[in-house]
Amino acid sequence: VFVLPGPNDWNNCPDPNIALNDWVHQLGSFERFFVEDFGITRQKTNQENFAFIHRDVLFIGLHLVGGRRHDKKEWRMRHQLNVRWVEEQLESVKEEKYKAVILLANARPGQQHTDFFTEVFDDIEDLDKPVLYVHASGGSGKFETYMPFPNDSKLMAVQVGSGGSNPPLRIAVGKGAENPFVFSTYGH
């Protein structure tokens, strides 16, 4: 189990600094309670960000949220840290070690995140691998797959259902270029 912060854990709180500090101390390395060792690396300047390879897939977790911008300068800085983290992972992990990339975050791509996606977009374009962006921030109750940037067929997104009443989403990484990611919910 990996946990990423959302706006109700941080920027939508009355005191975002205290909220984020509490989140980091309580949930920041939640996976330590489980036996499996994924060889996780974390960004030194932003401990919420993590990366690991599992079953030939490079997973990159990011502190990218929606909600209110409580501090524009801090928001831009965090996006730059996220960009740097993605670029570091794509540069430091040899491409033959993975067949796909899955970016994990809270926010649905939108205007608030243009600065992040514009910079990361170039890095994704240079890859000869499929890339999936998995995020929350949805109220539909069911998962939704879509292309967040219609002019780019390389980046696919999936919004997971909200809350604890929805079944877990299973993502299988295929080998074909036509359907690199296959989605299903347990029991369906």
Short mmCIF file of C-alpha atoms in Angstrom, two decimals:
data_model
loop_
_atom_site.label_atom_id
_atom_site.label_comp_id
_atom_site.label_asym_id
_atom_site.label_seq_id
_atom_site.Cartn_x
_atom_site.Cartn_y
_atom_site.Cartn_z
CA VAL A 1 0.00 0.00 0.00
CA PHE A 2 1.38 3.37 -1.06
CA VAL A 3 -0.25 6.59 0.07
CA LEU A 4 -0.04 9.99 -1.62
CA PRO A 5 -1.36 13.27 -0.21
CA GLY A 6 -4.49 14.89 -1.57
CA PRO A 7 -5.87 18.40 -1.11
CA ASN A 8 -7.79 17.43 2.04
CA ASP A 9 -4.52 16.21 3.56
CA TRP A 10 -2.67 19.43 2.83
CA ASN A 11 -3.64 22.57 0.92
CA ASN A 12 -7.38 22.62 1.74
CA CYS A 13 -6.64 22.39 5.48
CA PRO A 14 -6.80 25.47 7.76
CA ASP A 15 -3.02 25.29 8.33
CA PRO A 16 -1.42 23.52 5.32
CA ASN A 17 2.06 23.40 6.89
CA ILE A 18 0.87 21.56 10.00
CA ALA A 19 -1.35 19.31 7.88
CA LEU A 20 1.50 18.27 5.57
CA ASN A 21 3.84 17.72 8.50
CA ASP A 22 1.23 15.47 10.14
CA TRP A 23 0.68 13.61 6.87
CA VAL A 24 4.42 13.00 6.37
CA HIS A 25 4.84 11.66 9.92
CA GLN A 26 1.68 9.51 9.93
CA LEU A 27 1.36 8.29 6.34
CA GLY A 28 4.50 9.34 4.49
CA SER A 29 6.15 5.91 4.51
CA PHE A 30 3.06 3.81 5.12
CA GLU A 31 4.51 0.95 3.06
CA ARG A 32 7.04 0.25 5.86
CA PHE A 33 4.29 -1.67 7.67
CA PHE A 34 4.26 -4.33 4.95
CA VAL A 35 6.70 -7.17 4.34
CA GLU A 36 7.33 -6.70 0.60
CA ASP A 37 10.49 -4.76 -0.22
CA PHE A 38 10.08 -2.87 -3.46
CA GLY A 39 13.46 -1.12 -3.31
CA ILE A 40 11.74 2.23 -2.95
CA THR A 41 13.65 5.45 -3.44
CA ARG A 42 12.34 8.78 -2.17
CA GLN A 43 13.11 12.31 -3.20
CA LYS A 44 15.27 13.91 -0.50
CA THR A 45 13.65 17.34 -0.81
CA ASN A 46 10.09 16.01 -1.09
CA GLN A 47 9.69 12.75 0.85
CA GLU A 48 6.15 12.25 -0.42
CA ASN A 49 7.58 11.43 -3.87
CA PHE A 50 8.73 7.86 -4.39
CA ALA A 51 9.77 5.49 -7.16
CA PHE A 52 10.34 1.77 -7.62
CA ILE A 53 10.31 -0.90 -10.28
CA HIS A 54 7.93 -3.83 -9.95
CA ARG A 55 7.31 -6.47 -12.62
CA ASP A 56 9.15 -4.43 -15.25
CA VAL A 57 7.10 -1.29 -14.60
CA LEU A 58 8.60 1.96 -13.32
CA PHE A 59 6.22 3.50 -10.76
CA ILE A 60 6.68 7.17 -9.87
CA GLY A 61 4.61 8.63 -7.02
CA LEU A 62 4.11 12.40 -6.97
CA HIS A 63 2.77 15.02 -4.58
CA LEU A 64 0.52 16.64 -7.18
CA VAL A 65 -2.86 17.75 -5.86
CA GLY A 66 -5.90 19.76 -6.85
CA GLY A 67 -7.80 22.04 -4.48
CA ARG A 68 -6.98 25.58 -3.53
CA ARG A 69 -3.59 27.19 -4.10
CA HIS A 70 -2.77 28.40 -0.62
CA ASP A 71 0.67 29.73 -1.65
CA LYS A 72 1.46 30.29 -5.36
CA LYS A 73 5.22 30.35 -4.82
CA GLU A 74 5.16 27.08 -2.86
CA TRP A 75 2.85 25.53 -5.49
CA ARG A 76 5.30 26.37 -8.32
CA MET A 77 8.24 25.09 -6.28
CA ARG A 78 6.47 21.80 -5.55
CA HIS A 79 5.66 21.36 -9.24
CA GLN A 80 9.33 21.96 -10.07
CA LEU A 81 10.34 19.33 -7.50
CA ASN A 82 7.87 16.93 -9.12
CA VAL A 83 9.28 17.65 -12.59
CA ARG A 84 12.81 17.12 -11.31
CA TRP A 85 11.79 13.83 -9.65
CA VAL A 86 10.24 12.44 -12.84
CA GLU A 87 13.25 13.52 -14.90
CA GLU A 88 15.70 12.01 -12.38
CA GLN A 89 13.88 8.69 -12.47
CA LEU A 90 13.67 8.58 -16.27
CA GLU A 91 17.37 9.47 -16.54
CA SER A 92 18.74 7.27 -13.75
CA VAL A 93 16.83 4.04 -14.39
CA LYS A 94 18.05 2.22 -17.46
CA GLU A 95 15.28 1.88 -20.03
CA GLU A 96 15.86 -1.85 -20.46
CA LYS A 97 14.81 -2.34 -16.81
CA TYR A 98 11.19 -1.38 -17.48
CA LYS A 99 8.59 -1.73 -20.24
CA ALA A 100 6.15 0.96 -19.07
CA VAL A 101 5.86 3.93 -16.71
CA ILE A 102 3.01 4.58 -14.29
CA LEU A 103 2.80 8.01 -12.69
CA LEU A 104 0.70 8.11 -9.50
CA ALA A 105 -0.78 11.30 -8.04
CA ASN A 106 -3.95 12.83 -6.69
CA ALA A 107 -4.80 15.57 -9.18
CA ARG A 108 -6.68 15.28 -12.44
CA PRO A 109 -4.60 17.09 -15.09
CA GLY A 110 -5.91 20.62 -15.41
CA GLN A 111 -4.95 24.24 -15.76
CA GLN A 112 -3.53 24.28 -12.21
CA HIS A 113 -0.92 21.74 -13.32
CA THR A 114 0.03 23.06 -16.76
CA ASP A 115 3.54 23.97 -15.60
CA PHE A 116 4.14 20.39 -14.42
CA PHE A 117 2.68 18.56 -17.41
CA THR A 118 4.23 20.88 -20.01
CA GLU A 119 7.73 20.08 -18.76
CA VAL A 120 7.15 16.37 -18.16
CA PHE A 121 5.42 16.04 -21.52
CA ASP A 122 8.74 16.45 -23.38
CA ASP A 123 10.33 13.68 -21.29
CA ILE A 124 7.40 11.37 -21.97
CA GLU A 125 7.57 12.08 -25.70
CA ASP A 126 11.22 11.00 -25.76
CA LEU A 127 10.40 7.60 -24.24
CA ASP A 128 9.69 4.62 -26.39
CA LYS A 129 7.39 3.26 -23.66
CA PRO A 130 3.72 3.61 -22.79
CA VAL A 131 2.98 5.99 -19.91
CA LEU A 132 -0.07 5.92 -17.65
CA TYR A 133 -1.07 8.68 -15.23
CA VAL A 134 -3.23 7.28 -12.40
CA HIS A 135 -5.04 9.78 -10.21
CA ALA A 136 -7.91 10.29 -7.79
CA SER A 137 -9.94 13.50 -7.59
CA GLY A 138 -13.13 12.11 -8.94
CA GLY A 139 -16.65 11.90 -7.70
CA SER A 140 -18.11 9.61 -10.34
CA GLY A 141 -17.66 6.50 -8.24
CA LYS A 142 -16.27 4.47 -11.13
CA PHE A 143 -12.93 4.51 -12.84
CA GLU A 144 -12.59 6.46 -16.06
CA THR A 145 -9.89 6.11 -18.73
CA TYR A 146 -9.17 9.02 -21.03
CA MET A 147 -6.48 10.85 -22.98
CA PRO A 148 -5.70 14.04 -21.01
CA PHE A 149 -3.85 15.62 -23.92
CA PRO A 150 -5.64 14.70 -27.18
CA ASN A 151 -2.62 15.51 -29.36
CA ASP A 152 -0.50 12.92 -27.53
CA SER A 153 -1.40 9.27 -27.84
CA LYS A 154 1.47 8.19 -25.57
CA LEU A 155 0.05 9.47 -22.27
CA MET A 156 -3.09 7.74 -21.07
CA ALA A 157 -4.84 8.59 -17.80
CA VAL A 158 -7.15 6.74 -15.47
CA GLN A 159 -9.16 8.35 -12.70
CA VAL A 160 -9.88 5.90 -9.92
CA GLY A 161 -13.26 5.83 -8.20
CA SER A 162 -13.59 7.89 -5.06
CA GLY A 163 -13.96 6.67 -1.52
CA GLY A 164 -13.77 3.28 0.11
CA SER A 165 -17.02 1.93 -1.34
CA ASN A 166 -15.57 1.18 -4.78
CA PRO A 167 -13.78 -2.04 -5.62
CA PRO A 168 -10.00 -1.83 -6.13
CA LEU A 169 -8.85 -1.07 -9.65
CA ARG A 170 -6.57 -3.63 -11.25
CA ILE A 171 -4.18 -2.45 -13.95
CA ALA A 172 -2.42 -5.04 -16.07
CA VAL A 173 0.49 -3.92 -18.21
CA GLY A 174 0.38 -5.68 -21.55
CA LYS A 175 3.03 -6.10 -24.16
CA GLY A 176 1.20 -4.77 -27.18
CA ALA A 177 1.30 -1.17 -28.31
CA GLU A 178 -2.42 -1.24 -29.10
CA ASN A 179 -3.54 -1.95 -25.50
CA PRO A 180 -0.56 -1.36 -23.21
CA PHE A 181 -2.80 -1.08 -20.12
CA VAL A 182 -5.82 -3.24 -19.32
CA PHE A 183 -8.21 -2.21 -16.53
CA SER A 184 -10.66 -4.19 -14.43
CA THR A 185 -12.21 -4.04 -11.00
CA TYR A 186 -12.14 -6.99 -8.67
CA GLY A 187 -15.36 -8.90 -8.83
CA HIS A 188 -16.35 -7.33 -12.16
#
